[in-house]
Structure formats: structure tokens, C-alpha cells
Short mmCIF file of C-alpha atoms and ligand atoms in Angstrom, two decimals:
data_model
loop_
_atom_site.label_atom_id
_atom_site.label_comp_id
_atom_site.label_asym_id
_atom_site.label_seq_id
_atom_site.Cartn_x
_atom_site.Cartn_y
_atom_site.Cartn_z
CA MET A 30 0.00 0.00 0.00
CA ALA A 31 1.08 3.54 -0.67
CA THR A 32 2.35 5.63 2.15
CA ALA A 33 1.75 9.34 2.19
CA THR A 34 4.91 11.43 2.48
CA ALA A 35 5.48 14.68 4.28
CA ALA A 36 4.76 16.59 1.10
CA GLY A 37 1.41 14.83 0.93
CA LYS A 38 2.45 12.88 -2.13
CA ALA A 39 1.82 9.20 -2.44
CA ARG A 40 4.07 6.54 -3.90
CA CYS A 41 3.07 5.20 -7.33
CA VAL A 42 2.67 1.41 -7.01
CA THR A 43 4.26 0.87 -10.41
CA CYS A 44 7.44 2.94 -10.30
CA GLY A 45 7.61 3.41 -6.54
CA LYS A 46 8.34 7.13 -6.90
CA GLU A 47 6.76 9.82 -4.78
CA LYS A 48 4.75 11.83 -7.27
CA SER A 49 1.38 13.37 -7.86
CA THR A 50 -0.89 10.36 -8.13
CA SER A 51 -4.38 9.39 -8.97
CA ARG A 52 -6.15 6.56 -7.23
CA CYS A 53 -7.77 3.98 -9.41
CA ASP A 54 -11.43 3.65 -8.37
CA GLY A 55 -11.29 -0.08 -8.91
CA CYS A 56 -8.28 -1.17 -6.88
CA SER A 57 -7.82 2.01 -4.82
CA GLN A 58 -4.10 2.04 -5.60
CA PRO A 59 -2.18 5.25 -6.36
CA PHE A 60 -0.57 5.63 -9.80
CA CYS A 61 1.50 8.47 -11.16
CA TYR A 62 0.01 10.03 -14.29
CA LYS A 63 2.49 8.19 -16.46
CA HIS A 64 1.56 4.82 -15.02
CA LEU A 65 -2.17 5.35 -14.65
CA GLY A 66 -2.42 4.91 -18.43
CA ASP A 67 -0.38 1.68 -18.22
CA HIS A 68 -2.72 0.44 -15.51
CA ARG A 69 -5.78 1.08 -17.69
CA GLN A 70 -4.02 -0.62 -20.58
CA GLU A 71 -3.38 -3.70 -18.44
CA LEU A 72 -7.09 -3.83 -17.49
CA ASN A 73 -8.02 -3.50 -21.16
CA LYS A 74 -5.72 -6.41 -21.98
CA GLN A 75 -7.48 -8.55 -19.36
CA LEU A 76 -10.86 -7.64 -20.86
CA ASP A 77 -9.54 -8.68 -24.30
CA GLU A 78 -8.56 -12.08 -22.89
CA ILE A 79 -12.03 -12.57 -21.41
CA GLU A 80 -13.56 -11.73 -24.79
CA VAL A 81 -11.34 -14.31 -26.51
CA SER A 82 -12.43 -16.94 -23.98
CA ARG A 83 -16.08 -15.98 -24.52
CA ASP A 84 -15.70 -16.31 -28.29
CA LEU A 85 -14.16 -19.76 -27.89
CA PHE A 86 -16.96 -20.85 -25.59
CA ARG A 87 -19.55 -19.47 -28.04
CA GLN A 88 -17.95 -21.63 -30.73
CA THR A 89 -17.95 -24.74 -28.50
CA LEU A 90 -21.62 -24.21 -27.61
CA THR A 91 -22.57 -23.82 -31.29
CA GLU A 92 -20.68 -26.98 -32.20
CA GLN A 93 -22.29 -29.00 -29.41
CA SER A 94 -25.75 -27.76 -30.33
CA ALA A 95 -25.15 -28.93 -33.88
CA LYS A 96 -23.74 -32.27 -32.74
CA PRO A 97 -25.16 -33.25 -29.33
CA GLU A 98 -23.55 -36.70 -29.64
CA ASN A 99 -20.16 -35.09 -29.00
CA GLN A 100 -21.13 -34.23 -25.45
CA THR A 101 -18.98 -35.69 -22.70
CA LEU A 102 -22.00 -37.60 -21.33
CA MET A 103 -22.74 -39.07 -24.73
CA LYS A 104 -19.09 -40.02 -25.09
CA GLN A 105 -19.26 -41.84 -21.76
CA ILE A 106 -22.23 -43.90 -22.96
CA ASN A 107 -20.49 -44.64 -26.26
CA GLN A 108 -17.43 -45.77 -24.35
CA TRP A 109 -19.53 -48.06 -22.13
CA GLU A 110 -21.19 -49.47 -25.24
CA GLN A 111 -17.86 -50.18 -26.94
CA ASP A 112 -16.29 -51.67 -23.82
CA SER A 113 -19.30 -53.92 -23.24
CA ILE A 114 -19.36 -55.13 -26.84
CA ALA A 115 -15.61 -55.80 -26.72
CA LYS A 116 -16.02 -57.79 -23.50
CA ILE A 117 -18.90 -59.87 -24.93
CA ARG A 118 -17.02 -60.49 -28.18
CA GLN A 119 -13.91 -61.62 -26.34
CA THR A 120 -15.87 -63.98 -24.11
CA ALA A 121 -17.76 -65.43 -27.09
CA ASN A 122 -14.49 -65.95 -28.96
CA GLU A 123 -12.94 -67.76 -26.01
CA ALA A 124 -16.04 -69.94 -25.62
CA ARG A 125 -16.07 -70.82 -29.33
CA LYS A 126 -12.36 -71.68 -29.23
CA LEU A 127 -12.88 -73.98 -26.24
CA ILE A 128 -15.82 -75.77 -27.86
CA MET A 129 -13.93 -76.18 -31.14
CA LYS A 130 -11.04 -77.76 -29.29
CA HIS A 131 -13.31 -80.13 -27.38
CA THR A 132 -15.37 -80.92 -30.50
CA THR A 133 -12.28 -82.12 -32.35
CA LYS A 134 -11.54 -84.41 -29.40
CA TYR A 135 -14.97 -86.04 -29.17
CA LEU A 136 -15.31 -86.37 -32.96
CA THR A 137 -12.12 -88.43 -32.90
CA GLU A 138 -13.61 -90.59 -30.14
CA ILE A 139 -16.81 -91.21 -32.14
CA GLU A 140 -14.71 -92.00 -35.21
CA THR A 141 -12.84 -94.68 -33.24
CA LYS A 142 -16.11 -96.19 -31.96
CA LEU A 143 -17.54 -96.28 -35.49
CA ASN A 144 -14.41 -97.99 -36.82
CA THR A 145 -14.72 -100.68 -34.18
CA LEU A 146 -18.39 -101.22 -35.08
CA THR A 147 -17.59 -101.36 -38.81
CA LYS A 148 -14.96 -104.01 -38.20
CA GLN A 149 -17.42 -106.09 -36.15
CA LEU A 150 -20.15 -105.81 -38.82
CA ARG A 151 -17.77 -106.88 -41.61
CA GLU A 152 -16.43 -109.84 -39.67
CA SER A 153 -19.90 -110.99 -38.63
CA ARG A 154 -21.15 -110.81 -42.20
CA ALA A 155 -18.09 -112.56 -43.62
CA GLU A 156 -18.47 -115.39 -41.11
CA ASP A 157 -22.26 -115.23 -41.34
CA ASP A 158 -22.13 -115.34 -37.57
CA PHE A 159 -24.65 -113.03 -35.83
CA ILE A 160 -27.91 -113.33 -33.93
CA GLU A 161 -30.80 -110.98 -32.99
CA ALA A 162 -29.03 -109.81 -29.85
CA ASP A 163 -26.05 -108.66 -31.96
CA LEU A 164 -28.31 -106.69 -34.29
CA GLN A 165 -29.97 -105.03 -31.29
CA ARG A 166 -26.61 -104.16 -29.76
CA TRP A 167 -25.27 -102.65 -32.97
CA ASN A 168 -28.48 -100.66 -33.47
CA LYS A 169 -28.19 -99.34 -29.94
CA GLN A 170 -24.54 -98.39 -30.49
CA LEU A 171 -25.41 -96.50 -33.66
CA THR A 172 -28.24 -94.59 -31.93
CA GLN A 173 -25.90 -93.66 -29.09
CA MET A 174 -23.27 -92.39 -31.52
CA ASN A 175 -25.91 -90.34 -33.32
CA ASN A 176 -27.10 -88.76 -30.09
CA GLU A 177 -23.57 -88.06 -28.96
CA LEU A 178 -22.79 -86.33 -32.26
CA ASP A 179 -25.92 -84.20 -32.09
CA LYS A 180 -25.65 -83.25 -28.43
CA PRO A 181 -22.36 -84.19 -26.78
CA SER A 182 -22.93 -85.15 -23.14
CA THR A 183 -19.53 -83.80 -22.10
CA ILE A 184 -20.24 -80.18 -23.11
CA LYS A 185 -22.86 -77.93 -21.55
CA ILE A 186 -23.44 -74.19 -21.73
CA GLN A 187 -24.52 -72.53 -18.50
CA HIS A 188 -25.26 -68.92 -17.67
CA ALA A 189 -23.02 -67.40 -15.02
CA LEU A 190 -24.59 -65.80 -11.96
CA THR A 191 -22.46 -62.65 -12.22
CA PRO A 192 -23.23 -60.49 -15.24
CA LEU A 193 -20.46 -60.01 -17.77
CA ILE A 194 -21.10 -56.29 -18.16
CA ASN A 195 -22.05 -53.65 -15.64
CA THR A 196 -25.32 -51.83 -16.15
CA ILE A 197 -25.37 -48.05 -16.31
CA ARG A 198 -27.93 -45.75 -14.76
CA ILE A 199 -28.86 -42.25 -15.78
CA ASN A 200 -29.77 -39.95 -12.91
CA LEU A 201 -31.69 -36.81 -13.73
CA SER A 202 -31.78 -34.20 -10.96
CA GLY A 203 -31.06 -36.85 -8.37
CA ASN A 204 -33.99 -39.08 -9.40
CA LEU A 205 -33.31 -42.50 -10.83
CA SER A 206 -34.80 -42.10 -14.24
CA VAL A 207 -33.85 -44.94 -16.53
CA LEU A 208 -32.02 -48.19 -15.98
CA TYR A 209 -30.30 -49.68 -18.98
CA PHE A 210 -29.14 -53.27 -19.19
ZN1 ZN B 14 4.67 5.67 -11.70
ZN1 ZN B 15 -6.94 -0.31 -10.57
#
């Protein structure tokens, strides 16, 4: 703060010299006549900066009004959507891979069983050595192989208790408005 001297002159806050001063109404600080102009110029510069910021904000508001999907909130939902899809896709891919691997294994097993049956049938026919019980047994074996091929008993798909993706909620003015799954 300026200190009044014996001569009644105050010290300019810019140059620090004891001179005739004028107090700025805004900040109540004393400035010599030379520096009062500088002070006003500095305030003008600050006003210019505010105007630049305002113009930029005006531009942002216009852009968002034209494209509401660019809003941060919209982006958050888009992100959730993409993350969820990626998670589901990854899980489905892993599940498919696992089933493919297992399928190859049980197809080989069925193939072996069928080869054994084929050998038995050929031998029995060549020797003309088979009875009703044999026919029944072979029929049963074929039916079992068919069933196993259609619906393998060693693979089952179950739904997990914990959901793969998290739900999102939209709160409007503190009230739970919509729940999306
Ligand atoms: Zn001065
Ligand atoms: Zn001032």
C-alpha cells in the first residue's frame, strides 16, 4: 500500500516514486500520471482475454448444439457401449475356441467307436455269424453315436450368476430415471 509522504504525495505502485498520483477507483491504488495509463491498458488487456475466452466458448456451444452426440456424457455412454461389446465379443471368442477344441476331441472318439463297429459288422457278415441280440446291440450303439454327435454329453453351456457387463444408470436431478441393461 502507498504511504503518504510529508509533502502529501503518495508513492506510485508501479514505479515506486513519490509523485502526484491518482487513485484507481477499482483497486484504490495510487498511480502516477504516467503509469495510470499503463494500468488502464493492463485492465483492457485482461478484458480482451475474457472476450477471446467468450468467443471460444460461443464456438464450443454452437458446435455442441449442432452435434449433441459429442457431449462428454454421450461419449461416456459410447465408451460403455464399446467396452461392453468388446467384453462380450472376447468372451464369445474364447467360448467358441474352447468348444472347437473339445469338438475335435470327441469327434475323434466317435470315429474310433464307429471304426470298431464297422470291423465287427464286416467280420460278422463274412463269417455269417450273428444273432438278434447282436443286431440289437449294434443298433443301440449307432443310436448312441448319433445322439452323442448331435448333443455331446460332455459339453454344456450354462449362464453365469455374475453379469459379464455392468449396467449403467442415468440420474436426472437426483432421481433415478432410466435403468439400462
Ligand atoms: Zn509511476
Ligand atoms: Zn486499478
